[in-house]
PDB file of C-alpha atoms and ligand atoms in Angstrom:
ATOM      1  CA  MET Z 225     -27.962   4.488   0.986  1.00 71.00           C
ATOM      2  CA  THR Z 226     -29.556   5.164  -2.406  1.00 78.00           C
ATOM      3  CA  ASP Z 227     -26.462   6.782  -3.935  1.00 93.00           C
ATOM      4  CA  CYS Z 228     -24.007   4.079  -2.816  1.00 97.00           C
ATOM      5  CA  ILE Z 229     -22.850   1.772  -5.618  1.00 98.00           C
ATOM      6  CA  PHE Z 230     -22.168  -1.138  -3.223  1.00 98.00           C
ATOM      7  CA  CYS Z 231     -25.626  -0.757  -1.627  1.00 98.00           C
ATOM      8  CA  LYS Z 232     -27.008  -1.002  -5.184  1.00 98.00           C
ATOM      9  CA  ILE Z 233     -25.099  -4.277  -5.650  1.00 98.00           C
ATOM     10  CA  VAL Z 234     -26.513  -5.555  -2.334  1.00 98.00           C
ATOM     11  CA  ALA Z 235     -30.013  -4.606  -3.497  1.00 97.00           C
ATOM     12  CA  GLY Z 236     -29.484  -6.311  -6.871  1.00 97.00           C
ATOM     13  CA  ASP Z 237     -30.012  -3.019  -8.718  1.00 97.00           C
ATOM     14  CA  ILE Z 238     -26.669  -3.260 -10.526  1.00 97.00           C
ATOM     15  CA  PRO Z 239     -24.945  -6.497 -11.527  1.00 98.00           C
ATOM     16  CA  ALA Z 240     -21.863  -7.963  -9.903  1.00 98.00           C
ATOM     17  CA  ASP Z 241     -19.958 -11.228 -10.226  1.00 98.00           C
ATOM     18  CA  ILE Z 242     -20.868 -12.548  -6.764  1.00 98.00           C
ATOM     19  CA  ILE Z 243     -18.700 -15.435  -5.551  1.00 98.00           C
ATOM     20  CA  TYR Z 244     -19.903 -15.750  -1.945  1.00 98.00           C
ATOM     21  CA  GLU Z 245     -22.822 -14.461   0.082  1.00 98.00           C
ATOM     22  CA  ASP Z 246     -24.505 -15.009   3.417  1.00 98.00           C
ATOM     23  CA  GLU Z 247     -26.946 -13.093   5.564  1.00 98.00           C
ATOM     24  CA  ASP Z 248     -24.422 -10.399   6.516  1.00 98.00           C
ATOM     25  CA  VAL Z 249     -21.742 -10.332   3.821  1.00 98.00           C
ATOM     26  CA  LEU Z 250     -21.351 -10.300   0.043  1.00 98.00           C
ATOM     27  CA  VAL Z 251     -18.187 -11.021  -1.975  1.00 98.00           C
ATOM     28  CA  PHE Z 252     -17.859 -10.123  -5.641  1.00 98.00           C
ATOM     29  CA  ARG Z 253     -15.069  -9.716  -8.184  1.00 98.00           C
ATOM     30  CA  ASP Z 254     -13.510  -6.268  -8.530  1.00 98.00           C
ATOM     31  CA  LEU Z 255     -14.421  -4.551 -11.815  1.00 98.00           C
ATOM     32  CA  ASN Z 256     -10.809  -3.404 -12.263  1.00 98.00           C
ATOM     33  CA  PRO Z 257      -8.740  -6.322 -10.927  1.00 98.00           C
ATOM     34  CA  GLN Z 258      -5.229  -5.635  -9.668  1.00 97.00           C
ATOM     35  CA  ALA Z 259      -4.308  -9.348  -9.412  1.00 98.00           C
ATOM     36  CA  PRO Z 260      -5.505 -12.633 -10.963  1.00 98.00           C
ATOM     37  CA  THR Z 261      -7.847 -12.928  -7.970  1.00 98.00           C
ATOM     38  CA  HIS Z 262      -9.245  -9.612  -6.767  1.00 98.00           C
ATOM     39  CA  ALA Z 263     -12.468  -9.788  -4.792  1.00 98.00           C
ATOM     40  CA  LEU Z 264     -14.238  -7.321  -2.520  1.00 99.00           C
ATOM     41  CA  VAL Z 265     -15.839  -8.409   0.759  1.00 99.00           C
ATOM     42  CA  ILE Z 266     -18.590  -6.019   1.839  1.00 98.00           C
ATOM     43  CA  PRO Z 267     -21.176  -5.962   4.597  1.00 98.00           C
ATOM     44  CA  ARG Z 268     -24.796  -5.810   3.444  1.00 98.00           C
ATOM     45  CA  CYS Z 269     -25.322  -2.784   5.697  1.00 98.00           C
ATOM     46  CA  HIS Z 270     -23.922   0.617   4.783  1.00 98.00           C
ATOM     47  CA  ILE Z 271     -20.867   1.683   6.810  1.00 98.00           C
ATOM     48  CA  PRO Z 272     -18.922   4.465   5.034  1.00 98.00           C
ATOM     49  CA  THR Z 273     -15.383   3.948   6.391  1.00 98.00           C
ATOM     50  CA  LEU Z 274     -13.484   1.919   8.967  1.00 98.00           C
ATOM     51  CA  ASN Z 275     -13.608   5.021  11.166  1.00 98.00           C
ATOM     52  CA  ASP Z 276     -17.379   4.575  11.393  1.00 98.00           C
ATOM     53  CA  LEU Z 277     -17.191   1.083  12.920  1.00 98.00           C
ATOM     54  CA  ARG Z 278     -18.850   0.745  16.326  1.00 98.00           C
ATOM     55  CA  PRO Z 279     -18.056  -1.866  18.977  1.00 98.00           C
ATOM     56  CA  GLU Z 280     -21.217  -3.751  17.979  1.00 97.00           C
ATOM     57  CA  ASP Z 281     -19.797  -4.185  14.444  1.00 98.00           C
ATOM     58  CA  ALA Z 282     -16.930  -6.366  15.731  1.00 98.00           C
ATOM     59  CA  GLN Z 283     -18.699  -9.614  14.840  1.00 98.00           C
ATOM     60  CA  LEU Z 284     -19.534  -8.284  11.378  1.00 98.00           C
ATOM     61  CA  VAL Z 285     -15.883  -7.508  10.668  1.00 98.00           C
ATOM     62  CA  GLY Z 286     -15.000 -10.998  11.908  1.00 98.00           C
ATOM     63  CA  LYS Z 287     -17.511 -12.422   9.436  1.00 98.00           C
ATOM     64  CA  MET Z 288     -15.909 -10.364   6.663  1.00 98.00           C
ATOM     65  CA  SER Z 289     -12.534 -11.919   7.540  1.00 98.00           C
ATOM     66  CA  LEU Z 290     -14.010 -15.416   7.520  1.00 98.00           C
ATOM     67  CA  ALA Z 291     -15.652 -14.729   4.137  1.00 98.00           C
ATOM     68  CA  ALA Z 292     -12.224 -13.673   2.820  1.00 98.00           C
ATOM     69  CA  THR Z 293     -10.715 -17.004   3.920  1.00 98.00           C
ATOM     70  CA  THR Z 294     -13.609 -18.925   2.342  1.00 98.00           C
ATOM     71  CA  VAL Z 295     -13.109 -17.105  -0.949  1.00 98.00           C
ATOM     72  CA  ALA Z 296      -9.332 -17.552  -0.812  1.00 98.00           C
ATOM     73  CA  ARG Z 297      -9.852 -21.321  -0.507  1.00 98.00           C
ATOM     74  CA  GLN Z 298     -12.455 -21.289  -3.287  1.00 98.00           C
ATOM     75  CA  GLU Z 299     -10.049 -19.392  -5.548  1.00 98.00           C
ATOM     76  CA  GLY Z 300      -7.130 -21.713  -4.730  1.00 98.00           C
ATOM     77  CA  ILE Z 301      -4.889 -18.983  -3.283  1.00 98.00           C
ATOM     78  CA  ALA Z 302      -5.190 -19.794   0.430  1.00 98.00           C
ATOM     79  CA  ASP Z 303      -1.989 -21.855   0.649  1.00 98.00           C
ATOM     80  CA  GLU Z 304       0.263 -19.823  -1.638  1.00 97.00           C
ATOM     81  CA  GLY Z 305      -0.781 -16.595   0.086  1.00 98.00           C
ATOM     82  CA  TYR Z 306      -2.959 -13.592  -0.480  1.00 98.00           C
ATOM     83  CA  ARG Z 307      -3.380 -10.069   0.795  1.00 98.00           C
ATOM     84  CA  VAL Z 308      -6.375  -8.373   2.390  1.00 98.00           C
ATOM     85  CA  VAL Z 309      -6.585  -4.588   2.375  1.00 98.00           C
ATOM     86  CA  PHE Z 310      -8.966  -2.007   3.773  1.00 98.00           C
ATOM     87  CA  ASN Z 311      -8.394   1.485   2.403  1.00 98.00           C
ATOM     88  CA  CYS Z 312      -9.692   4.073   4.870  1.00 98.00           C
ATOM     89  CA  ASN Z 313     -10.480   7.517   3.463  1.00 98.00           C
ATOM     90  CA  ALA Z 314      -9.211   9.237   0.339  1.00 98.00           C
ATOM     91  CA  GLY Z 315      -5.612   9.605   1.510  1.00 97.00           C
ATOM     92  CA  ALA Z 316      -5.312   5.814   1.581  1.00 97.00           C
ATOM     93  CA  GLY Z 317      -7.037   5.407  -1.780  1.00 96.00           C
ATOM     94  CA  GLN Z 318     -10.633   4.744  -0.715  1.00 98.00           C
ATOM     95  CA  THR Z 319     -12.938   5.630  -3.611  1.00 98.00           C
ATOM     96  CA  VAL Z 320     -16.133   3.786  -2.613  1.00 98.00           C
ATOM     97  CA  PHE Z 321     -17.452   4.856   0.765  1.00 98.00           C
ATOM     98  CA  HIS Z 322     -19.023   1.570   1.856  1.00 98.00           C
ATOM     99  CA  ILE Z 323     -16.415  -0.450   3.720  1.00 98.00           C
ATOM    100  CA  HIS Z 324     -14.836  -3.280   1.735  1.00 98.00           C
ATOM    101  CA  MET Z 325     -11.980  -5.686   2.216  1.00 98.00           C
ATOM    102  CA  HIS Z 326      -9.923  -6.255  -0.920  1.00 98.00           C
ATOM    103  CA  VAL Z 327      -8.752  -9.886  -1.312  1.00 98.00           C
ATOM    104  CA  LEU Z 328      -5.832 -10.072  -3.730  1.00 98.00           C
ATOM    105  CA  GLY Z 329      -3.858 -13.100  -4.821  1.00 98.00           C
ATOM    106  CA  GLY Z 330      -2.468 -15.187  -7.641  1.00 98.00           C
ATOM    107  CA  ARG Z 331       0.709 -13.150  -8.101  1.00 97.00           C
ATOM    108  CA  PRO Z 332       3.707 -12.170  -5.943  1.00 95.00           C
ATOM    109  CA  MET Z 333       2.943  -9.270  -3.591  1.00 95.00           C
ATOM    110  CA  GLY Z 334       5.519  -6.566  -2.868  1.00 95.00           C
ATOM    111  CA  TRP Z 335       6.013  -4.894   0.483  1.00 96.00           C
ATOM    112  CA  PRO Z 336       5.576  -2.114   1.481  1.00 94.00           C
ATOM    113  CA  PRO Z 337       2.422  -1.523  -0.555  1.00 89.00           C
ATOM    114  CA  GLY Z 338       2.262   1.742  -2.501  1.00 78.00           C
TER     115      GLY Z 338
HETATM  116  P1  AMP U   2     -11.229   1.494  -2.930  1.00 68.39           P
HETATM  117  O1  AMP U   2     -10.422   2.316  -3.903  1.00 68.39           O
HETATM  118  O2  AMP U   2     -10.439   0.852  -1.846  1.00 68.39           O
HETATM  119  O3  AMP U   2     -12.414   2.302  -2.403  1.00 68.39           O
HETATM  120  O4  AMP U   2     -11.810   0.282  -3.785  1.00 68.39           O
HETATM  121  C1  AMP U   2     -12.973   0.374  -4.543  1.00 68.39           C
HETATM  122  C2  AMP U   2     -12.909  -0.761  -5.519  1.00 68.39           C
HETATM  123  O5  AMP U   2     -14.208  -0.962  -6.026  1.00 68.39           O
HETATM  124  C3  AMP U   2     -11.993  -0.504  -6.717  1.00 68.39           C
HETATM  125  O6  AMP U   2     -10.994  -1.521  -6.754  1.00 68.39           O
HETATM  126  C4  AMP U   2     -12.936  -0.572  -7.908  1.00 68.39           C
HETATM  127  O7  AMP U   2     -12.355  -1.180  -9.039  1.00 68.39           O
HETATM  128  C5  AMP U   2     -14.087  -1.384  -7.354  1.00 68.39           C
HETATM  129  N1  AMP U   2     -15.384  -1.160  -7.966  1.00 68.39           N
HETATM  130  C6  AMP U   2     -16.004   0.019  -8.166  1.00 68.39           C
HETATM  131  N2  AMP U   2     -17.218  -0.178  -8.703  1.00 68.39           N
HETATM  132  C7  AMP U   2     -17.375  -1.516  -8.812  1.00 68.39           C
HETATM  133  C8  AMP U   2     -18.427  -2.356  -9.298  1.00 68.39           C
HETATM  134  N3  AMP U   2     -19.572  -1.847  -9.764  1.00 68.39           N
HETATM  135  N4  AMP U   2     -18.238  -3.690  -9.284  1.00 68.39           N
HETATM  136  C9  AMP U   2     -17.076  -4.218  -8.819  1.00 68.39           C
HETATM  137  N5  AMP U   2     -16.062  -3.479  -8.347  1.00 68.39           N
HETATM  138  C10 AMP U   2     -16.198  -2.148  -8.354  1.00 68.39           C
END
């Protein structure tokens, strides 16, 4: 998708602070962090929202979860605890329409989330 900011990061057309990558997934630091660690796990392929996932994407979403655990260990937040969040559609706060898993940690997390 030429007008997708996360596809541009995947393509290397705009910079990002990448902290993990493999053949399917990229993880980079959020530009506007909401916690001491705030990273975004994205698939290299363009999927607009969670609602667009197909059964054949199940392994990809599993890889995104595993990338989140790798990054949590790298960042030293795996044992103390961290939160992963997918926002789906505008009503839940999604602003970038290329699926991404937020990984947040390094501070206490309240519940329920806002
Ligand atoms: P969401 O609101 O769930 O769609 O999350 C989108 C996230 O992407 C926000 O937390 C933004 O701060 C973050 N973001 C937007 N553009 C960039 C960028 N170029 N590099 C890193 N993070 C970004």
